[in-house]
Coordinates of N, CA and C and ligand atoms in Angstrom, one line a residue:
M1 N 63.7 -38.8 -77.6 CA 63.2 -37.5 -78.2 C 64.3 -36.5 -78.1
K2 N 64.7 -35.8 -79.2 CA 65.7 -34.8 -79.2 C 65.0 -33.4 -79.5
I3 N 65.1 -32.6 -78.5 CA 64.4 -31.3 -78.5 C 65.3 -30.1 -78.4
I4 N 65.0 -29.1 -79.1 CA 65.8 -27.8 -79.0 C 64.8 -26.8 -78.5
M5 N 65.2 -26.0 -77.5 CA 64.4 -24.9 -77.1 C 64.9 -23.6 -77.7
L6 N 64.0 -22.9 -78.4 CA 64.3 -21.6 -79.0 C 63.5 -20.5 -78.3
G7 N 64.0 -19.3 -78.5 CA 63.2 -18.2 -77.9 C 64.2 -17.2 -77.3
A8 N 63.7 -16.0 -77.1 CA 64.6 -14.9 -76.5 C 65.1 -15.2 -75.2
P9 N 66.2 -14.5 -74.7 CA 66.6 -14.7 -73.4 C 65.4 -14.3 -72.4
G10 N 65.2 -15.2 -71.5 CA 64.1 -14.9 -70.5 C 62.7 -15.4 -71.0
A11 N 62.6 -16.0 -72.2 CA 61.3 -16.5 -72.7 C 60.8 -17.6 -71.8
G12 N 61.6 -18.3 -71.1 CA 61.2 -19.4 -70.3 C 61.7 -20.8 -70.8
K13 N 62.7 -20.7 -71.6 CA 63.3 -21.9 -72.2 C 63.8 -22.9 -71.1
G14 N 64.6 -22.3 -70.2 CA 65.2 -23.1 -69.1 C 64.1 -23.7 -68.2
T15 N 63.1 -22.9 -67.9 CA 62.0 -23.4 -67.0 C 61.3 -24.6 -67.7
Q16 N 60.9 -24.4 -69.0 CA 60.2 -25.5 -69.7 C 61.1 -26.7 -69.9
A17 N 62.4 -26.4 -70.2 CA 63.4 -27.5 -70.5 C 63.5 -28.4 -69.3
K18 N 63.6 -27.8 -68.1 CA 63.7 -28.6 -66.9 C 62.4 -29.5 -66.7
M19 N 61.2 -28.9 -66.9 CA 60.0 -29.6 -66.8 C 59.9 -30.8 -67.8
L20 N 60.3 -30.5 -69.0 CA 60.3 -31.6 -70.0 C 61.3 -32.7 -69.7
A21 N 62.5 -32.3 -69.2 CA 63.5 -33.3 -68.8 C 63.0 -34.2 -67.7
G22 N 62.2 -33.6 -66.8 CA 61.7 -34.4 -65.7 C 60.6 -35.4 -66.3
K23 N 59.8 -34.9 -67.2 CA 58.7 -35.7 -67.7 C 59.2 -36.8 -68.6
Y24 N 60.2 -36.5 -69.4 CA 60.7 -37.6 -70.4 C 61.9 -38.3 -69.9
N25 N 62.4 -37.9 -68.7 CA 63.6 -38.5 -68.1 C 64.8 -38.5 -69.0
I26 N 65.0 -37.4 -69.6 CA 66.2 -37.2 -70.5 C 67.0 -36.0 -70.0
P27 N 68.3 -35.8 -70.3 CA 69.0 -34.7 -69.8 C 68.6 -33.3 -70.3
H28 N 68.7 -32.3 -69.5 CA 68.6 -30.9 -69.9 C 69.9 -30.4 -70.0
I29 N 70.3 -30.0 -71.2 CA 71.7 -29.5 -71.5 C 71.6 -28.0 -71.8
S30 N 72.1 -27.2 -70.9 CA 72.0 -25.7 -71.1 C 73.4 -25.2 -71.2
T31 N 73.8 -24.6 -72.4 CA 75.1 -24.1 -72.6 C 75.4 -23.0 -71.6
G32 N 74.4 -22.1 -71.2 CA 74.5 -21.1 -70.2 C 75.0 -21.7 -68.9
D33 N 74.3 -22.8 -68.5 CA 74.6 -23.5 -67.2 C 76.1 -24.0 -67.3
I34 N 76.4 -24.6 -68.4 CA 77.8 -25.1 -68.6 C 78.8 -24.0 -68.4
F35 N 78.6 -22.9 -69.1 CA 79.5 -21.7 -69.0 C 79.5 -21.2 -67.5
R36 N 78.4 -21.0 -66.9 CA 78.3 -20.5 -65.5 C 79.1 -21.4 -64.6
S37 N 78.9 -22.7 -64.8 CA 79.6 -23.6 -63.9 C 81.1 -23.6 -64.1
N38 N 81.6 -23.4 -65.4 CA 83.0 -23.2 -65.6 C 83.5 -21.9 -65.0
I39 N 82.7 -20.8 -65.0 CA 83.1 -19.6 -64.4 C 83.3 -19.8 -62.9
K40 N 82.3 -20.4 -62.3 CA 82.3 -20.7 -60.9 C 83.6 -21.5 -60.5
N41 N 84.0 -22.4 -61.3 CA 85.1 -23.3 -61.0 C 86.4 -22.7 -61.5
G42 N 86.4 -21.5 -62.1 CA 87.6 -20.8 -62.6 C 88.4 -21.5 -63.7
T43 N 87.7 -22.2 -64.5 CA 88.4 -22.9 -65.6 C 88.8 -21.9 -66.7
E44 N 89.7 -22.3 -67.6 CA 90.1 -21.5 -68.8 C 88.9 -21.1 -69.6
L45 N 88.0 -22.1 -69.9 CA 86.8 -21.9 -70.7 C 86.0 -20.8 -70.0
G46 N 85.8 -21.0 -68.7 CA 85.0 -20.0 -67.9 C 85.6 -18.6 -68.0
K47 N 86.9 -18.5 -67.9 CA 87.5 -17.1 -68.0 C 87.2 -16.5 -69.4
K48 N 87.3 -17.3 -70.4 CA 87.1 -16.8 -71.8 C 85.6 -16.4 -72.0
A49 N 84.7 -17.3 -71.6 CA 83.3 -17.2 -71.8 C 82.8 -15.9 -71.0
K50 N 83.3 -15.7 -69.8 CA 82.8 -14.6 -69.0 C 83.0 -13.2 -69.7
E51 N 84.1 -13.1 -70.4 CA 84.3 -11.8 -71.1 C 83.1 -11.4 -72.0
Y52 N 82.6 -12.5 -72.7 CA 81.5 -12.2 -73.6 C 80.2 -12.1 -72.9
M53 N 80.0 -13.0 -71.9 CA 78.7 -13.1 -71.3 C 78.4 -11.8 -70.5
D54 N 79.4 -11.3 -69.8 CA 79.2 -10.0 -69.1 C 78.7 -8.9 -69.9
Q55 N 79.1 -8.9 -71.2 CA 78.7 -7.8 -72.1 C 77.4 -8.1 -72.9
G56 N 76.9 -9.3 -72.6 CA 75.6 -9.6 -73.3 C 75.9 -10.2 -74.7
M57 N 77.1 -10.5 -75.0 CA 77.4 -11.0 -76.3 C 77.5 -12.5 -76.3
L58 N 77.5 -13.1 -77.5 CA 77.6 -14.6 -77.5 C 79.0 -15.0 -77.4
V59 N 79.2 -16.1 -76.7 CA 80.5 -16.8 -76.7 C 80.8 -17.3 -78.1
P60 N 82.0 -17.1 -78.6 CA 82.3 -17.5 -80.0 C 82.0 -19.0 -80.3
D61 N 81.5 -19.3 -81.5 CA 81.2 -20.6 -81.9 C 82.3 -21.6 -81.6
E62 N 83.5 -21.2 -81.8 CA 84.7 -22.1 -81.6 C 84.7 -22.7 -80.2
L63 N 84.2 -21.9 -79.3 CA 84.3 -22.3 -77.9 C 83.0 -23.1 -77.5
T64 N 82.1 -23.1 -78.4 CA 80.7 -23.6 -78.0 C 80.4 -24.9 -78.7
V65 N 80.6 -25.0 -80.0 CA 80.1 -26.1 -80.8 C 80.6 -27.5 -80.3
D66 N 82.0 -27.6 -80.2 CA 82.5 -28.9 -79.9 C 82.0 -29.4 -78.5
L67 N 81.9 -28.4 -77.6 CA 81.4 -28.7 -76.3 C 80.1 -29.5 -76.3
V68 N 79.2 -29.0 -77.1 CA 77.8 -29.5 -77.2 C 77.8 -30.8 -78.0
I69 N 78.6 -30.8 -79.1 CA 78.6 -32.0 -79.9 C 79.2 -33.2 -79.1
D70 N 80.2 -33.0 -78.3 CA 80.7 -34.0 -77.4 C 79.6 -34.4 -76.4
R71 N 79.0 -33.4 -75.8 CA 78.0 -33.7 -74.7 C 76.9 -34.6 -75.2
V72 N 76.4 -34.4 -76.4 CA 75.2 -35.1 -76.8 C 75.6 -36.6 -77.2
Q73 N 76.9 -36.8 -77.2 CA 77.3 -38.2 -77.5 C 77.5 -39.0 -76.3
N74 N 77.3 -38.4 -75.1 CA 77.4 -39.1 -73.9 C 76.4 -40.2 -73.8
E75 N 76.7 -41.2 -73.0 CA 75.8 -42.4 -72.8 C 74.4 -41.9 -72.3
D76 N 74.3 -40.9 -71.4 CA 73.0 -40.5 -70.9 C 72.1 -39.8 -71.9
C77 N 72.6 -39.6 -73.1 CA 71.8 -39.0 -74.2 C 71.2 -40.0 -75.2
K78 N 71.4 -41.3 -74.9 CA 71.0 -42.2 -75.9 C 69.5 -42.3 -76.1
N79 N 68.7 -41.9 -75.1 CA 67.2 -41.8 -75.3 C 66.8 -40.4 -75.7
G80 N 67.7 -39.5 -75.9 CA 67.3 -38.1 -76.3 C 67.8 -37.1 -75.2
Y81 N 67.5 -35.8 -75.5 CA 68.0 -34.7 -74.7 C 67.2 -33.5 -75.0
I82 N 67.4 -32.5 -74.2 CA 66.8 -31.2 -74.4 C 67.9 -30.2 -74.4
L83 N 68.1 -29.5 -75.6 CA 69.1 -28.5 -75.7 C 68.5 -27.1 -75.4
D84 N 69.0 -26.4 -74.5 CA 68.5 -25.1 -74.0 C 69.6 -24.1 -74.2
G85 N 69.4 -23.2 -75.1 CA 70.4 -22.1 -75.3 C 71.5 -22.5 -76.4
F86 N 71.3 -23.6 -77.0 CA 72.1 -24.1 -78.2 C 71.2 -24.8 -79.1
P87 N 71.3 -24.6 -80.4 CA 72.2 -23.6 -81.1 C 71.6 -22.1 -80.9
R88 N 72.5 -21.2 -81.1 CA 72.2 -19.8 -81.0 C 72.6 -19.0 -82.2
T89 N 73.3 -19.7 -83.2 CA 73.7 -19.0 -84.4 C 73.5 -20.0 -85.5
I90 N 73.4 -19.6 -86.8 CA 73.2 -20.5 -87.9 C 74.4 -21.4 -88.0
P91 N 75.7 -21.0 -87.9 CA 76.8 -21.9 -87.9 C 76.7 -23.0 -86.8
Q92 N 76.2 -22.7 -85.6 CA 76.0 -23.7 -84.6 C 75.0 -24.7 -85.0
A93 N 73.9 -24.2 -85.6 CA 72.8 -25.1 -86.0 C 73.3 -26.0 -87.1
E94 N 74.0 -25.5 -88.1 CA 74.5 -26.3 -89.2 C 75.5 -27.4 -88.7
A95 N 76.3 -27.0 -87.7 CA 77.3 -28.0 -87.1 C 76.6 -29.1 -86.4
L96 N 75.5 -28.7 -85.7 CA 74.7 -29.8 -85.0 C 74.0 -30.7 -86.0
T97 N 73.4 -30.1 -87.0 CA 72.7 -30.9 -88.0 C 73.7 -31.9 -88.7
K98 N 74.9 -31.4 -89.0 CA 75.9 -32.2 -89.7 C 76.3 -33.4 -88.7
A99 N 76.6 -33.0 -87.5 CA 77.1 -34.0 -86.5 C 76.0 -35.1 -86.3
L100 N 74.8 -34.7 -86.3 CA 73.7 -35.7 -86.1 C 73.5 -36.5 -87.3
S101 N 73.6 -35.9 -88.5 CA 73.3 -36.7 -89.7 C 74.4 -37.7 -89.9
E102 N 75.6 -37.4 -89.5 CA 76.7 -38.4 -89.6 C 76.4 -39.7 -88.8
R103 N 75.5 -39.6 -87.9 CA 75.1 -40.8 -87.1 C 73.6 -41.2 -87.4
N104 N 73.1 -40.7 -88.5 CA 71.7 -40.9 -88.9 C 70.7 -40.5 -87.9
E105 N 71.0 -39.4 -87.3 CA 70.1 -38.9 -86.2 C 69.6 -37.5 -86.7
K106 N 68.5 -37.1 -86.0 CA 68.0 -35.7 -86.3 C 67.2 -35.2 -85.1
I107 N 67.0 -33.9 -85.1 CA 66.2 -33.2 -84.0 C 64.8 -33.5 -84.3
D108 N 64.0 -33.9 -83.3 CA 62.6 -34.2 -83.4 C 61.7 -32.9 -83.4
A109 N 62.1 -32.0 -82.6 CA 61.3 -30.8 -82.4 C 62.1 -29.6 -82.0
A110 N 61.9 -28.4 -82.6 CA 62.5 -27.2 -82.1 C 61.3 -26.3 -81.6
V111 N 61.3 -26.1 -80.3 CA 60.2 -25.5 -79.7 C 60.5 -24.0 -79.5
D112 N 59.7 -23.1 -80.2 CA 60.0 -21.7 -80.1 C 59.0 -21.1 -79.0
V113 N 59.5 -20.6 -77.9 CA 58.7 -20.0 -76.9 C 58.6 -18.5 -77.2
E114 N 57.5 -18.1 -77.6 CA 57.3 -16.7 -78.0 C 56.9 -15.8 -76.9
V115 N 57.8 -14.8 -76.7 CA 57.5 -13.7 -75.7 C 58.0 -12.4 -76.3
P116 N 57.1 -11.3 -76.3 CA 57.6 -10.1 -76.9 C 58.6 -9.4 -76.0
D117 N 59.5 -8.6 -76.6 CA 60.6 -8.0 -75.9 C 60.1 -7.2 -74.7
E118 N 59.0 -6.5 -74.8 CA 58.5 -5.7 -73.7 C 58.4 -6.5 -72.4
A119 N 57.9 -7.7 -72.5 CA 57.7 -8.6 -71.3 C 59.0 -9.1 -70.8
I120 N 60.1 -9.1 -71.6 CA 61.3 -9.8 -71.2 C 62.1 -9.0 -70.0
V121 N 62.2 -7.7 -70.2 CA 63.0 -6.9 -69.3 C 62.5 -7.0 -67.9
T122 N 61.2 -6.9 -67.7 CA 60.6 -7.0 -66.3 C 60.7 -8.4 -65.8
R123 N 60.6 -9.4 -66.7 CA 60.7 -10.8 -66.2 C 62.1 -11.1 -65.7
M124 N 63.1 -10.5 -66.4 CA 64.5 -10.8 -66.0 C 64.9 -10.2 -64.7
S125 N 64.4 -9.0 -64.4 CA 64.8 -8.4 -63.1 C 64.3 -9.2 -61.9
G126 N 63.2 -10.0 -62.2 CA 62.7 -10.9 -61.1 C 63.3 -12.3 -61.1
R127 N 64.1 -12.6 -62.1 CA 64.7 -13.9 -62.2 C 65.7 -14.2 -61.1
R128 N 65.7 -15.3 -60.4 CA 66.7 -15.7 -59.5 C 67.2 -17.1 -60.0
A129 N 68.5 -17.3 -60.0 CA 69.1 -18.5 -60.5 C 69.9 -19.3 -59.5
C130 N 69.9 -20.6 -59.7 CA 70.8 -21.5 -58.9 C 71.9 -21.9 -59.7
V131 N 73.2 -21.5 -59.4 CA 74.3 -21.9 -60.2 C 74.7 -23.4 -59.9
S132 N 74.2 -23.9 -58.8 CA 74.6 -25.3 -58.5 C 73.8 -26.3 -59.4
C133 N 72.5 -26.1 -59.5 CA 71.7 -27.1 -60.2 C 71.1 -26.6 -61.5
G134 N 71.2 -25.3 -61.7 CA 70.6 -24.7 -62.9 C 69.1 -24.3 -62.9
A135 N 68.5 -24.5 -61.7 CA 67.1 -24.2 -61.6 C 66.9 -22.6 -61.6
T136 N 65.8 -22.2 -62.2 CA 65.5 -20.7 -62.2 C 64.2 -20.5 -61.6
Y137 N 64.1 -19.4 -60.9 CA 62.8 -19.0 -60.3 C 62.5 -17.6 -60.6
H138 N 61.3 -17.1 -60.2 CA 60.9 -15.7 -60.4 C 60.3 -15.3 -59.1
I139 N 60.7 -14.1 -58.6 CA 60.2 -13.6 -57.3 C 58.7 -13.5 -57.2
V140 N 58.0 -13.3 -58.4 CA 56.6 -13.2 -58.4 C 55.9 -14.4 -59.0
H141 N 56.4 -14.8 -60.2 CA 55.7 -15.8 -61.0 C 56.1 -17.3 -60.6
N142 N 57.2 -17.4 -60.0 CA 57.6 -18.8 -59.6 C 58.6 -18.8 -58.4
P143 N 58.0 -18.3 -57.3 CA 58.8 -18.1 -56.1 C 59.3 -19.4 -55.4
T144 N 60.4 -19.4 -54.7 CA 60.8 -20.5 -53.9 C 60.1 -20.6 -52.6
K145 N 60.1 -21.8 -52.0 CA 59.5 -21.9 -50.7 C 60.1 -21.0 -49.6
T146 N 61.5 -21.0 -49.6 CA 62.2 -20.1 -48.7 C 62.9 -19.0 -49.6
P147 N 62.6 -17.7 -49.4 CA 63.2 -16.7 -50.3 C 64.7 -16.9 -50.3
G148 N 65.2 -16.8 -51.6 CA 66.7 -16.8 -51.8 C 67.4 -18.2 -51.7
I149 N 66.6 -19.3 -51.5 CA 67.2 -20.6 -51.4 C 66.5 -21.5 -52.5
C150 N 67.4 -22.3 -53.2 CA 66.9 -23.2 -54.2 C 66.0 -24.3 -53.6
D151 N 64.8 -24.5 -54.1 CA 63.9 -25.6 -53.7 C 64.5 -26.9 -54.0
A152 N 65.2 -27.0 -55.2 CA 65.7 -28.3 -55.6 C 66.9 -28.8 -54.9
C153 N 67.9 -27.8 -54.5 CA 69.1 -28.3 -54.0 C 69.6 -27.6 -52.7
G154 N 68.9 -26.5 -52.3 CA 69.2 -25.9 -51.0 C 70.3 -24.8 -51.1
E155 N 70.9 -24.6 -52.3 CA 71.9 -23.6 -52.5 C 71.3 -22.2 -52.5
K156 N 72.2 -21.2 -52.2 CA 71.7 -19.8 -52.3 C 71.5 -19.4 -53.8
L157 N 70.4 -18.6 -54.0 CA 70.1 -18.1 -55.4 C 70.9 -16.8 -55.6
I158 N 71.1 -16.6 -56.9 CA 71.8 -15.3 -57.3 C 70.9 -14.6 -58.3
L159 N 71.1 -13.2 -58.4 CA 70.6 -12.4 -59.5 C 71.8 -12.4 -60.5
R160 N 71.6 -12.9 -61.7 CA 72.7 -13.0 -62.6 C 73.2 -11.6 -63.0
D161 N 74.5 -11.4 -63.1 CA 75.1 -10.1 -63.6 C 74.5 -9.7 -64.9
D162 N 74.3 -10.7 -65.8 CA 73.8 -10.3 -67.1 C 72.3 -10.1 -67.2
D163 N 71.6 -10.1 -66.0 CA 70.2 -9.9 -66.0 C 69.8 -8.4 -65.7
K164 N 70.9 -7.6 -65.6 CA 70.6 -6.1 -65.4 C 70.0 -5.6 -66.7
P165 N 69.0 -4.6 -66.5 CA 68.3 -4.1 -67.7 C 69.2 -3.7 -68.9
E166 N 70.3 -3.1 -68.7 CA 71.2 -2.7 -69.9 C 71.7 -3.9 -70.6
T167 N 72.1 -4.9 -69.9 CA 72.7 -6.1 -70.5 C 71.5 -6.9 -71.2
V168 N 70.4 -6.9 -70.6 CA 69.2 -7.6 -71.1 C 68.9 -7.0 -72.5
Q169 N 68.9 -5.7 -72.6 CA 68.6 -5.0 -73.8 C 69.6 -5.4 -74.9
K170 N 70.9 -5.5 -74.5 CA 71.9 -5.9 -75.5 C 71.7 -7.3 -75.9
R171 N 71.4 -8.2 -75.0 CA 71.1 -9.6 -75.3 C 69.9 -9.8 -76.2
L172 N 68.9 -8.9 -76.1 CA 67.8 -9.0 -77.0 C 68.2 -8.6 -78.4
T173 N 69.0 -7.6 -78.5 CA 69.5 -7.2 -79.8 C 70.3 -8.3 -80.5
V174 N 71.2 -8.9 -79.7 CA 72.0 -10.0 -80.2 C 71.0 -11.2 -80.6
Y175 N 70.0 -11.4 -79.8 CA 69.0 -12.5 -80.1 C 68.4 -12.2 -81.5
H176 N 67.9 -11.0 -81.7 CA 67.2 -10.7 -83.0 C 68.2 -10.9 -84.1
E177 N 69.4 -10.5 -84.0 CA 70.3 -10.5 -85.1 C 70.8 -11.9 -85.4
Q178 N 71.2 -12.7 -84.3 CA 71.9 -13.9 -84.5 C 71.1 -15.2 -84.3
T179 N 70.1 -15.1 -83.4 CA 69.4 -16.3 -83.0 C 68.1 -16.5 -83.7
Q180 N 67.4 -15.4 -83.8 CA 66.0 -15.5 -84.4 C 66.0 -16.1 -85.8
P181 N 67.1 -16.0 -86.6 CA 67.1 -16.7 -87.9 C 67.0 -18.2 -87.8
L182 N 67.2 -18.7 -86.6 CA 67.1 -20.2 -86.4 C 65.6 -20.6 -86.6
I183 N 64.7 -19.7 -86.3 CA 63.3 -20.1 -86.4 C 63.0 -20.6 -87.9
D184 N 63.5 -19.8 -88.8 CA 63.3 -20.2 -90.2 C 64.1 -21.4 -90.6
Y185 N 65.3 -21.5 -90.0 CA 66.1 -22.7 -90.3 C 65.4 -24.0 -89.9
Y186 N 64.8 -24.0 -88.7 CA 64.1 -25.2 -88.2 C 62.8 -25.4 -88.9
K187 N 62.1 -24.3 -89.3 CA 60.9 -24.4 -90.1 C 61.2 -25.1 -91.4
G188 N 62.4 -24.7 -92.0 CA 62.8 -25.4 -93.2 C 63.1 -26.9 -93.0
L189 N 63.5 -27.3 -91.9 CA 63.7 -28.7 -91.6 C 62.4 -29.4 -91.2
G190 N 61.3 -28.6 -91.1 CA 60.0 -29.2 -90.8 C 59.8 -29.6 -89.4
V191 N 60.6 -29.1 -88.4 CA 60.5 -29.5 -87.0 C 60.1 -28.4 -86.1
L192 N 59.8 -27.2 -86.6 CA 59.5 -26.0 -85.8 C 58.1 -26.1 -85.2
V193 N 58.0 -25.9 -83.9 CA 56.7 -25.7 -83.2 C 56.8 -24.5 -82.4
S194 N 55.6 -23.7 -82.3 CA 55.7 -22.4 -81.6 C 54.6 -22.5 -80.5
V195 N 55.0 -21.9 -79.3 CA 54.0 -21.8 -78.2 C 54.0 -20.4 -77.7
D196 N 52.9 -20.0 -77.1 CA 52.7 -18.6 -76.5 C 53.3 -18.7 -75.1
G197 N 54.5 -18.0 -75.0 CA 55.2 -18.1 -73.8 C 54.8 -17.0 -72.7
T198 N 53.7 -16.3 -73.1 CA 53.3 -15.3 -72.1 C 52.3 -15.8 -71.1
K199 N 51.8 -17.1 -71.4 CA 50.9 -17.7 -70.5 C 51.5 -18.1 -69.2
D200 N 50.8 -18.6 -68.3 CA 51.3 -19.1 -67.0 C 52.2 -20.3 -67.3
L201 N 53.3 -20.5 -66.6 CA 54.3 -21.5 -67.0 C 53.7 -22.9 -67.0
N202 N 52.7 -23.2 -66.2 CA 52.1 -24.5 -66.3 C 51.3 -24.7 -67.6
D203 N 50.7 -23.6 -68.1 CA 49.9 -23.7 -69.3 C 50.9 -23.8 -70.5
V204 N 52.0 -23.1 -70.4 CA 53.0 -23.2 -71.5 C 53.4 -24.7 -71.6
F205 N 53.7 -25.3 -70.4 CA 54.1 -26.7 -70.4 C 53.1 -27.6 -71.0
S206 N 51.8 -27.4 -70.6 CA 50.8 -28.3 -71.2 C 50.7 -28.1 -72.7
D207 N 50.8 -26.8 -73.2 CA 50.8 -26.6 -74.7 C 51.9 -27.4 -75.4
I208 N 53.1 -27.3 -74.8 CA 54.3 -28.0 -75.4 C 54.0 -29.5 -75.4
C209 N 53.6 -30.0 -74.3 CA 53.4 -31.5 -74.2 C 52.3 -31.9 -75.2
A210 N 51.3 -31.1 -75.3 CA 50.2 -31.5 -76.3 C 50.8 -31.6 -77.7
I211 N 51.6 -30.6 -78.1 CA 52.2 -30.6 -79.4 C 53.1 -31.8 -79.6
L212 N 54.0 -32.1 -78.6 CA 55.0 -33.1 -78.8 C 54.3 -34.5 -78.8
E213 N 53.1 -34.6 -78.2 CA 52.5 -35.9 -78.2 C 51.5 -36.2 -79.4
K214 N 51.4 -35.2 -80.2 CA 50.5 -35.3 -81.4 C 51.0 -36.4 -82.3
Ligands
ADP1 P1 69.2 -17.1 -71.2 O1 68.7 -18.4 -70.7 O2 68.8 -16.0 -70.4 O3 69.0 -16.9 -72.7 P2 71.7 -18.5 -71.1 O4 71.9 -19.0 -69.8 O5 71.2 -19.4 -72.1 O6 70.8 -17.2 -71.0 O7 73.0 -17.8 -71.7 C1 73.7 -16.8 -71.0 C2 74.9 -16.4 -71.8 O8 75.8 -17.4 -72.1 C3 74.5 -15.8 -73.2 O9 74.2 -14.4 -73.2 C4 75.8 -16.0 -74.0 O10 76.8 -15.1 -73.6 C5 76.3 -17.4 -73.4 N1 75.8 -18.5 -74.2 C6 75.0 -19.5 -73.8 N2 74.7 -20.3 -74.8 C7 75.5 -19.9 -75.9 C8 75.7 -20.4 -77.2 N3 75.0 -21.5 -77.7 N4 76.5 -19.7 -78.0 C9 77.1 -18.6 -77.6 N5 77.0 -18.1 -76.4 C10 76.2 -18.7 -75.5
ADP2 P1 65.3 -18.6 -70.4 O1 65.9 -19.9 -70.1 O2 64.6 -18.6 -71.7 O3 66.3 -17.4 -70.3 P2 64.0 -18.8 -67.8 O4 63.3 -20.2 -67.9 O5 65.2 -18.7 -67.0 O6 64.2 -18.3 -69.3 O7 62.8 -17.8 -67.4 C1 63.1 -16.4 -67.2 C2 62.4 -15.8 -66.0 O8 61.0 -15.8 -66.2 C3 62.6 -16.7 -64.7 O9 62.6 -15.8 -63.6 C4 61.4 -17.6 -64.7 O10 61.1 -18.0 -63.4 C5 60.3 -16.7 -65.3 N1 59.3 -17.4 -66.1 C6 59.5 -18.5 -66.9 N2 58.4 -18.8 -67.5 C7 57.4 -17.9 -67.2 C8 56.0 -17.7 -67.5 N3 55.4 -18.5 -68.3 N4 55.4 -16.6 -66.9 C9 56.1 -15.8 -66.1 N5 57.4 -15.9 -65.7 C10 58.1 -17.0 -66.3
ZN3 ZN1 69.7 -25.5 -57.1

């Protein structure tokens, strides 16, 4: 199963992607996680990506597309994968469709997690992230067993620089301009499904599973 997660920053894409990856035993591929791990390791890509990420802007397609197209050709992707945070622009989506069609493959579902902007800013200020394993938590809605420590891997959690309210506002604007058009793009390909992302995260997960298993 090849799945794309769509939705605003903070809609819960990563949370749901991790749960789906566990259930279907396929990799969770998050471009944000890939960039953050490059930043942490001080790579050239990380240095370039950070300039854009800190401002709430998208990393240019030239730095993003090949990375993902290569990644989905890995051996561990042969039974499918979940793309989280990619594609984020129409050119990225077109590049993905083209690369897949060259191998007679296609995306099975693009899951749009719908959350209104008003709910996003408060959600983000409570988000805590693990840069080691990519897990995300929320201080109220999805707390860890020990405050500040990742349940999955034991590393210290961070409050992302780009989760400050000013940057979140900018990211929402960028989302509406550049990423929201993907909803129509995947509707056109006949694979769009939408879920109400304001529900409790376990209910959102059940809704997604029910749709995927239809
Ligand atoms: P969120 O999950 O909150 O939406 P991500 O971790 O997916 O955030 O992304 C964080 C930042 O990384 C984005 O604001 C953007 O700067 C960059 N980024 C991630 N994925 C992409 C992509 N596909 N294209 C361009 N930039 C990206
Ligand atoms: P995205 O990957 O779309 O940016 P995340 O999965 O990181 O979003 O979720 C953003 C924040 O909201 C995190 O702190 C997460 O724990 C929390 N969250 C995720 N889903 C829900 C939900 N259904 N209800 C309340 N909070 C949620
Ligand atoms: Zn972790």
